[in-house]
Amino acid sequence: MTAAMLTSDTEPKPIYRLKVGDKDITGRFQGRLIGLTLTDNPGFEADQLDIELDDSDGLLELPAKGVRLSLSIGWADTGVVSKGTFKVDELEHTGPPDRLTIRARSAELDGGLTTRRDNSYAGKTVGAIVQSIATRNKLKSMVSKKLAGRIIAHVDQTGESDANFLTRLARDFDAIATVKNGTLLFIPAGEPTSGSGLALPTVTITRDAGDMHTFLVADRENYNGVKAYYQDTRAGARGEVVVDASNATVTKEKQDGKVKKKTKKAATVAVQPNPDNVKVLRHTYASKANAERAARAEWRKIARGVATFSITLARGRPDLFPSLHATVSGWKREIDNTRWSVCKVTHNLNDRGYTSSLELEIQPEKLEESGTAAG
């Protein structure tokens, strides 16, 4: 098999390989590639591949929509890494000078996962629900042990695709639902796991590997806590729970005007929250367990977004993808001391080389929940 090389003989050589089925078509793009961009997104947001080609001689044929391209990228001295299969769904021809842009999206999210369905689940575990959806979409499944046994009292899927339903279910557990290499994954957000269920190593990024960076701390969603309501059918009253950021505990459970203290440990981040800024979830949940779980999940999401760190690596790293944990060094102490999680990766190849742009978010402390959670 061949792989096209970019840049001059005196520089590191990035390489790429494109295949249709088992047929290597890399040679067709030799001397024509202007740029190749792969955006690796989290969850069910489809990964996107953009290929821009020189058609100044007018000899390029337009590929058929629906063609599936397999992409591998890397370096001549270390080899290529498979980045998945993509279905061509958009073509754009511009000029002069004439150029052809091919856009393709993750083939694994094609088909049944985006078909609207009606289903209802009662008294089922998260593991059983994910397995059922994986089976009907001809996928394997892998659910985190922390989540697999959680019981969903009742949840409906009404006119909703499997992808949307799983995303909604994952949101209530602060989890990620996605498909990688033929496996439907349902794992806690910020806890990197491979499709085989193995924990993935933490990646290390040093400043000398970087080209550009942006560190941003914002207080737009600097909430002091998250409040969720639930309907207590036995008491005939609406109760509320609050995950409180000011003292890092799930502190309040209020019903009929009475407040009880609780001591479950919650995630903390190094911020100065506004004591009067509590986020209230709109949905009224069916039980206290539902409300507490949703509030905890939302707080974890907020905690991850308090600060972001974006880096462009001068030498692209094809081994990087969303959900990996990362440590960084060589920047400000506050940046280096933060535990990060990769949330998006963009790989760019052109005649100037191969770079990887990373978007990192804070990796929150793990939250432990006791018992099962109703859905």
Short mmCIF file of C-alpha atoms in Angstrom, two decimals:
data_model
loop_
_atom_site.label_atom_id
_atom_site.label_comp_id
_atom_site.label_asym_id
_atom_site.label_seq_id
_atom_site.Cartn_x
_atom_site.Cartn_y
_atom_site.Cartn_z
CA MET A 1 0.00 0.00 0.00
CA THR A 2 1.15 3.51 -0.73
CA ALA A 3 0.96 6.66 1.30
CA ALA A 4 1.35 10.16 -0.09
CA MET A 5 4.08 12.33 1.45
CA LEU A 6 4.02 16.08 1.94
CA THR A 7 6.72 18.76 2.53
CA SER A 8 10.32 18.84 1.29
CA ASP A 9 13.07 16.25 1.72
CA THR A 10 14.71 18.21 4.55
CA GLU A 11 11.60 18.39 6.77
CA PRO A 12 9.61 15.75 8.66
CA LYS A 13 7.27 14.06 6.22
CA PRO A 14 3.58 13.82 7.09
CA ILE A 15 1.79 11.09 5.18
CA TYR A 16 -1.79 10.09 4.52
CA ARG A 17 -3.61 7.14 2.99
CA LEU A 18 -7.09 7.04 1.46
CA LYS A 19 -8.95 3.88 0.53
CA VAL A 20 -12.32 3.00 -0.96
CA GLY A 21 -13.07 -0.43 0.41
CA ASP A 22 -9.83 -2.36 0.00
CA LYS A 23 -8.65 -0.20 -2.92
CA ASP A 24 -5.93 2.36 -2.17
CA ILE A 25 -6.73 5.60 -4.05
CA THR A 26 -4.02 7.78 -2.50
CA GLY A 27 -2.13 7.96 -5.78
CA ARG A 28 -5.02 9.75 -7.48
CA PHE A 29 -4.47 12.74 -5.21
CA GLN A 30 -0.69 12.88 -5.65
CA GLY A 31 0.28 16.44 -6.55
CA ARG A 32 -3.31 17.66 -6.24
CA LEU A 33 -3.89 17.84 -2.50
CA ILE A 34 -4.23 21.45 -1.30
CA GLY A 35 -5.41 20.57 2.16
CA LEU A 36 -6.95 17.80 4.24
CA THR A 37 -8.83 18.54 7.47
CA LEU A 38 -10.25 15.97 9.86
CA THR A 39 -12.41 17.23 12.73
CA ASP A 40 -12.78 14.64 15.49
CA ASN A 41 -15.84 15.53 17.57
CA PRO A 42 -17.15 14.08 20.83
CA GLY A 43 -20.33 12.03 21.25
CA PHE A 44 -22.73 11.68 18.33
CA GLU A 45 -21.56 14.86 16.65
CA ALA A 46 -20.29 13.41 13.39
CA ASP A 47 -16.57 13.58 12.64
CA GLN A 48 -15.98 15.48 9.41
CA LEU A 49 -13.37 15.02 6.69
CA ASP A 50 -12.69 17.85 4.20
CA ILE A 51 -10.38 17.25 1.23
CA GLU A 52 -9.48 20.17 -1.06
CA LEU A 53 -7.95 19.27 -4.43
CA ASP A 54 -6.36 21.22 -7.29
CA ASP A 55 -8.40 20.86 -10.49
CA SER A 56 -6.73 23.65 -12.45
CA ASP A 57 -6.23 21.27 -15.39
CA GLY A 58 -9.89 20.23 -15.32
CA LEU A 59 -9.07 16.52 -15.32
CA LEU A 60 -10.52 15.56 -11.93
CA GLU A 61 -13.68 13.48 -12.01
CA LEU A 62 -16.37 14.20 -9.46
CA PRO A 63 -16.70 11.28 -7.05
CA ALA A 64 -20.12 9.80 -6.42
CA LYS A 65 -21.94 10.88 -3.29
CA GLY A 66 -22.24 8.04 -0.81
CA VAL A 67 -18.74 6.68 -1.47
CA ARG A 68 -17.02 5.54 1.73
CA LEU A 69 -13.46 6.71 2.31
CA SER A 70 -11.10 5.21 4.89
CA LEU A 71 -8.45 7.63 6.13
CA SER A 72 -5.12 7.04 7.84
CA ILE A 73 -2.69 9.84 8.72
CA GLY A 74 0.71 10.06 10.35
CA TRP A 75 4.41 10.55 9.71
CA ALA A 76 6.88 8.72 7.48
CA ASP A 77 9.15 7.92 10.43
CA THR A 78 6.39 6.56 12.70
CA GLY A 79 3.70 5.25 10.35
CA VAL A 80 0.03 6.05 9.95
CA VAL A 81 -2.91 5.72 12.34
CA SER A 82 -6.38 4.75 11.11
CA LYS A 83 -8.88 7.57 11.70
CA GLY A 84 -12.04 5.82 10.55
CA THR A 85 -14.40 5.57 7.59
CA PHE A 86 -16.32 8.52 6.17
CA LYS A 87 -19.28 8.75 3.80
CA VAL A 88 -19.05 11.42 1.07
CA ASP A 89 -22.14 13.60 1.39
CA GLU A 90 -21.12 16.94 -0.15
CA LEU A 91 -19.13 18.11 -3.18
CA GLU A 92 -18.11 21.68 -4.01
CA HIS A 93 -16.35 22.86 -7.18
CA THR A 94 -15.07 26.45 -7.24
CA GLY A 95 -12.83 28.61 -9.41
CA PRO A 96 -10.84 29.96 -10.95
CA PRO A 97 -8.44 28.52 -10.15
CA ASP A 98 -10.57 25.40 -10.18
CA ARG A 99 -10.71 23.44 -6.94
CA LEU A 100 -12.74 20.46 -5.80
CA THR A 101 -13.71 20.07 -2.15
CA ILE A 102 -14.94 16.70 -0.94
CA ARG A 103 -16.78 16.59 2.40
CA ALA A 104 -17.49 13.36 4.20
CA ARG A 105 -18.85 12.47 7.63
CA SER A 106 -18.51 9.51 9.95
CA ALA A 107 -19.94 6.44 8.27
CA GLU A 108 -20.57 4.84 11.67
CA LEU A 109 -23.35 7.35 12.36
CA ASP A 110 -25.06 6.54 9.09
CA GLY A 111 -28.24 4.47 8.86
CA GLY A 112 -30.40 3.28 11.73
CA LEU A 113 -28.94 5.45 14.47
CA THR A 114 -30.48 8.54 12.86
CA THR A 115 -33.88 6.96 12.10
CA ARG A 116 -36.77 8.26 14.21
CA ARG A 117 -38.32 5.58 16.45
CA ASP A 118 -40.91 5.09 19.18
CA ASN A 119 -39.90 3.01 22.19
CA SER A 120 -40.56 2.86 25.90
CA TYR A 121 -38.30 1.44 28.60
CA ALA A 122 -39.47 0.63 32.13
CA GLY A 123 -37.46 -0.94 34.92
CA LYS A 124 -34.48 -1.45 32.61
CA THR A 125 -30.83 -0.90 33.39
CA VAL A 126 -28.72 1.50 31.37
CA GLY A 127 -26.68 -1.50 30.21
CA ALA A 128 -29.77 -3.32 28.92
CA ILE A 129 -31.06 -0.25 27.06
CA VAL A 130 -27.72 0.43 25.38
CA GLN A 131 -27.36 -3.25 24.47
CA SER A 132 -30.84 -3.27 22.90
CA ILE A 133 -30.06 -0.21 20.79
CA ALA A 134 -26.66 -1.59 19.78
CA THR A 135 -28.19 -4.91 18.70
CA ARG A 136 -30.81 -3.36 16.44
CA ASN A 137 -28.11 -1.22 14.83
CA LYS A 138 -25.78 -4.21 14.38
CA LEU A 139 -23.16 -2.80 16.75
CA LYS A 140 -21.27 -4.15 19.71
CA SER A 141 -21.82 -2.34 23.00
CA MET A 142 -19.61 -1.30 25.90
CA VAL A 143 -21.11 0.38 28.98
CA SER A 144 -19.07 1.59 31.93
CA LYS A 145 -19.46 -0.62 34.99
CA LYS A 146 -20.33 2.51 36.96
CA LEU A 147 -23.36 3.08 34.73
CA ALA A 148 -24.41 -0.34 33.45
CA GLY A 149 -26.41 -1.29 36.55
CA ARG A 150 -28.26 2.01 36.95
CA ILE A 151 -31.99 1.35 36.74
CA ILE A 152 -34.24 3.52 34.61
CA ALA A 153 -37.72 3.53 36.16
CA HIS A 154 -39.34 4.80 32.97
CA VAL A 155 -38.20 6.68 29.89
CA ASP A 156 -39.88 7.19 26.51
CA GLN A 157 -38.36 7.54 23.06
CA THR A 158 -41.05 9.27 21.01
CA GLY A 159 -40.33 10.20 17.41
CA GLU A 160 -36.66 10.37 18.33
CA SER A 161 -33.59 8.82 16.74
CA ASP A 162 -31.45 6.39 18.69
CA ALA A 163 -28.58 8.89 18.51
CA ASN A 164 -30.69 11.69 20.02
CA PHE A 165 -32.21 9.40 22.64
CA LEU A 166 -28.82 8.12 23.76
CA THR A 167 -27.46 11.67 23.89
CA ARG A 168 -30.37 12.68 26.12
CA LEU A 169 -29.92 9.63 28.35
CA ALA A 170 -26.18 10.29 28.57
CA ARG A 171 -26.78 13.91 29.58
CA ASP A 172 -28.67 12.81 32.70
CA PHE A 173 -25.71 10.66 33.74
CA ASP A 174 -23.03 13.16 32.66
CA ALA A 175 -21.90 10.48 30.24
CA ILE A 176 -20.88 10.29 26.60
CA ALA A 177 -22.62 8.07 24.06
CA THR A 178 -20.77 7.51 20.81
CA VAL A 179 -19.78 4.90 18.24
CA LYS A 180 -16.14 4.01 17.69
CA ASN A 181 -14.86 1.13 15.56
CA GLY A 182 -18.22 -0.61 15.44
CA THR A 183 -18.85 -0.36 19.19
CA LEU A 184 -21.56 1.71 20.87
CA LEU A 185 -19.90 3.30 23.92
CA PHE A 186 -21.71 4.69 26.96
CA ILE A 187 -19.08 6.00 29.37
CA PRO A 188 -18.76 8.75 32.01
CA ALA A 189 -17.70 12.10 30.55
CA GLY A 190 -14.04 12.77 31.13
CA GLU A 191 -13.17 9.12 31.79
CA PRO A 192 -11.34 7.88 28.68
CA THR A 193 -12.15 4.31 27.69
CA SER A 194 -11.43 2.41 24.49
CA GLY A 195 -14.01 0.41 22.57
CA SER A 196 -12.65 -2.72 24.24
CA GLY A 197 -13.31 -1.27 27.68
CA LEU A 198 -9.68 -0.65 28.56
CA ALA A 199 -8.71 2.58 30.28
CA LEU A 200 -6.65 4.82 28.02
CA PRO A 201 -3.36 6.43 29.08
CA THR A 202 -3.00 10.12 29.89
CA VAL A 203 -1.27 12.06 27.13
CA THR A 204 1.48 14.57 27.89
CA ILE A 205 1.84 17.84 25.99
CA THR A 206 4.80 20.18 26.45
CA ARG A 207 5.05 23.77 25.34
CA ASP A 208 7.94 23.08 22.97
CA ALA A 209 5.55 20.86 20.98
CA GLY A 210 3.08 23.71 20.60
CA ASP A 211 2.74 26.36 17.94
CA MET A 212 -0.12 28.48 19.33
CA HIS A 213 -2.23 28.41 22.49
CA THR A 214 -5.20 30.15 24.11
CA PHE A 215 -6.14 29.83 27.79
CA LEU A 216 -9.56 31.22 28.69
CA VAL A 217 -11.26 31.58 32.07
CA ALA A 218 -14.80 32.93 31.90
CA ASP A 219 -17.53 33.47 34.47
CA ARG A 220 -20.50 33.48 32.09
CA GLU A 221 -21.72 30.24 33.71
CA ASN A 222 -19.95 30.66 37.03
CA TYR A 223 -22.83 29.15 38.97
CA ASN A 224 -22.74 28.53 42.70
CA GLY A 225 -24.87 25.43 42.28
CA VAL A 226 -27.57 23.62 40.35
CA LYS A 227 -31.17 23.19 41.50
CA ALA A 228 -33.54 20.49 40.26
CA TYR A 229 -37.19 19.90 41.16
CA TYR A 230 -38.95 16.56 41.56
CA GLN A 231 -42.53 15.47 42.14
CA ASP A 232 -43.06 13.50 45.33
CA THR A 233 -46.27 11.61 44.55
CA ARG A 234 -46.57 10.15 48.03
CA ALA A 235 -46.34 13.53 49.73
CA GLY A 236 -48.26 15.31 47.00
CA ALA A 237 -45.68 18.10 46.95
CA ARG A 238 -42.84 19.33 44.78
CA GLY A 239 -39.40 18.91 46.30
CA GLU A 240 -36.02 20.24 45.25
CA VAL A 241 -32.37 19.28 45.51
CA VAL A 242 -29.37 21.57 45.11
CA VAL A 243 -25.84 20.58 44.21
CA ASP A 244 -23.97 23.39 45.95
CA ALA A 245 -20.59 24.51 44.60
CA SER A 246 -19.69 26.80 47.50
CA ASN A 247 -18.93 23.98 49.93
CA ALA A 248 -18.49 21.10 47.48
CA THR A 249 -21.35 19.00 48.81
CA VAL A 250 -24.78 17.99 47.71
CA THR A 251 -26.14 19.99 50.60
CA LYS A 252 -29.82 20.57 50.34
CA GLU A 253 -32.91 18.48 50.08
CA LYS A 254 -36.02 20.57 50.66
CA GLN A 255 -39.58 19.38 50.96
CA ASP A 256 -42.53 21.19 52.57
CA GLY A 257 -40.20 23.94 53.77
CA LYS A 258 -37.78 21.65 55.60
CA VAL A 259 -34.10 21.49 54.66
CA LYS A 260 -31.92 18.49 55.42
CA LYS A 261 -28.12 18.37 55.18
CA LYS A 262 -26.45 15.76 53.01
CA THR A 263 -22.76 14.95 52.71
CA LYS A 264 -22.16 13.44 49.28
CA LYS A 265 -18.90 14.69 47.84
CA ALA A 266 -19.19 16.77 44.68
CA ALA A 267 -16.68 18.11 42.15
CA THR A 268 -14.90 21.39 42.80
CA VAL A 269 -12.95 23.77 40.58
CA ALA A 270 -10.72 26.73 41.40
CA VAL A 271 -13.23 29.54 40.84
CA GLN A 272 -14.98 32.23 42.85
CA PRO A 273 -18.67 31.50 42.27
CA ASN A 274 -21.38 34.10 42.55
CA PRO A 275 -23.28 33.07 45.70
CA ASP A 276 -26.59 34.22 44.21
CA ASN A 277 -26.18 32.46 40.87
CA VAL A 278 -27.88 29.06 41.00
CA LYS A 279 -28.82 27.31 37.77
CA VAL A 280 -32.35 25.90 37.84
CA LEU A 281 -33.14 22.93 35.61
CA ARG A 282 -36.42 23.40 33.77
CA HIS A 283 -37.60 19.81 33.91
CA THR A 284 -39.51 18.52 36.96
CA TYR A 285 -38.23 15.01 37.60
CA ALA A 286 -40.25 11.97 38.59
CA SER A 287 -38.28 11.28 41.75
CA LYS A 288 -35.70 12.71 44.12
CA ALA A 289 -33.08 10.32 42.73
CA ASN A 290 -33.75 11.59 39.20
CA ALA A 291 -33.46 15.21 40.28
CA GLU A 292 -30.27 14.67 42.26
CA ARG A 293 -28.67 12.75 39.43
CA ALA A 294 -29.57 15.42 36.85
CA ALA A 295 -28.34 18.26 39.08
CA ARG A 296 -25.07 16.47 39.74
CA ALA A 297 -24.56 15.79 36.03
CA GLU A 298 -25.24 19.42 35.12
CA TRP A 299 -22.82 20.66 37.79
CA ARG A 300 -20.07 18.44 36.41
CA LYS A 301 -20.73 19.85 32.95
CA ILE A 302 -20.52 23.42 34.27
CA ALA A 303 -17.32 22.61 36.17
CA ARG A 304 -15.65 21.38 33.00
CA GLY A 305 -16.47 24.61 31.16
CA VAL A 306 -15.08 27.07 33.71
CA ALA A 307 -11.77 27.19 31.83
CA THR A 308 -10.67 26.04 28.39
CA PHE A 309 -7.25 25.59 26.84
CA SER A 310 -6.65 25.41 23.09
CA ILE A 311 -3.33 24.31 21.61
CA THR A 312 -2.04 23.86 18.08
CA LEU A 313 0.72 21.27 17.92
CA ALA A 314 3.42 22.05 15.35
CA ARG A 315 3.91 18.32 14.75
CA GLY A 316 0.53 16.68 14.38
CA ARG A 317 -0.35 13.73 16.60
CA PRO A 318 -2.67 11.22 14.91
CA ASP A 319 -3.00 9.29 18.20
CA LEU A 320 -5.07 12.06 19.83
CA PHE A 321 -8.88 12.03 19.97
CA PRO A 322 -11.68 13.31 22.25
CA SER A 323 -12.10 12.01 25.84
CA LEU A 324 -8.37 11.44 26.46
CA HIS A 325 -6.97 12.91 29.66
CA ALA A 326 -4.05 15.29 29.19
CA THR A 327 -1.34 16.90 31.29
CA VAL A 328 0.47 19.99 30.02
CA SER A 329 3.72 21.67 31.03
CA GLY A 330 5.67 24.81 30.16
CA TRP A 331 2.81 27.31 30.51
CA LYS A 332 1.52 29.27 33.50
CA ARG A 333 1.35 27.41 36.80
CA GLU A 334 -2.45 27.54 36.80
CA ILE A 335 -2.52 25.89 33.38
CA ASP A 336 0.09 23.23 34.15
CA ASN A 337 -1.54 22.28 37.46
CA THR A 338 -4.97 21.74 35.92
CA ARG A 339 -6.07 18.27 34.93
CA TRP A 340 -7.40 18.48 31.38
CA SER A 341 -9.59 16.36 29.14
CA VAL A 342 -9.48 16.49 25.32
CA CYS A 343 -12.90 17.47 23.96
CA LYS A 344 -12.11 18.10 20.27
CA VAL A 345 -9.23 17.48 17.86
CA THR A 346 -8.73 18.96 14.39
CA HIS A 347 -6.01 17.46 12.17
CA ASN A 348 -4.74 19.59 9.25
CA LEU A 349 -2.46 18.37 6.45
CA ASN A 350 -1.19 20.54 3.62
CA ASP A 351 2.03 21.39 1.77
CA ARG A 352 3.29 23.21 4.88
CA GLY A 353 3.05 20.11 7.06
CA TYR A 354 0.70 18.43 9.52
CA THR A 355 -0.67 20.09 12.67
CA SER A 356 -3.20 19.05 15.32
CA SER A 357 -5.39 21.62 17.06
CA LEU A 358 -6.71 20.54 20.47
CA GLU A 359 -9.55 21.91 22.57
CA LEU A 360 -9.22 20.96 26.24
CA GLU A 361 -11.64 21.35 29.12
CA ILE A 362 -11.24 20.83 32.85
CA GLN A 363 -11.38 17.25 34.03
CA PRO A 364 -13.70 17.35 37.06
CA GLU A 365 -13.38 15.31 40.21
CA LYS A 366 -15.23 12.02 40.02
CA LEU A 367 -18.59 11.90 41.73
CA GLU A 368 -19.79 8.79 43.49
CA GLU A 369 -23.45 7.94 43.69
CA SER A 370 -24.94 5.32 45.96
CA GLY A 371 -27.72 2.98 44.96
CA THR A 372 -29.51 2.88 41.65
CA ALA A 373 -30.91 5.84 39.84
CA ALA A 374 -34.36 5.95 38.40
CA GLY A 375 -34.72 7.26 34.89
#
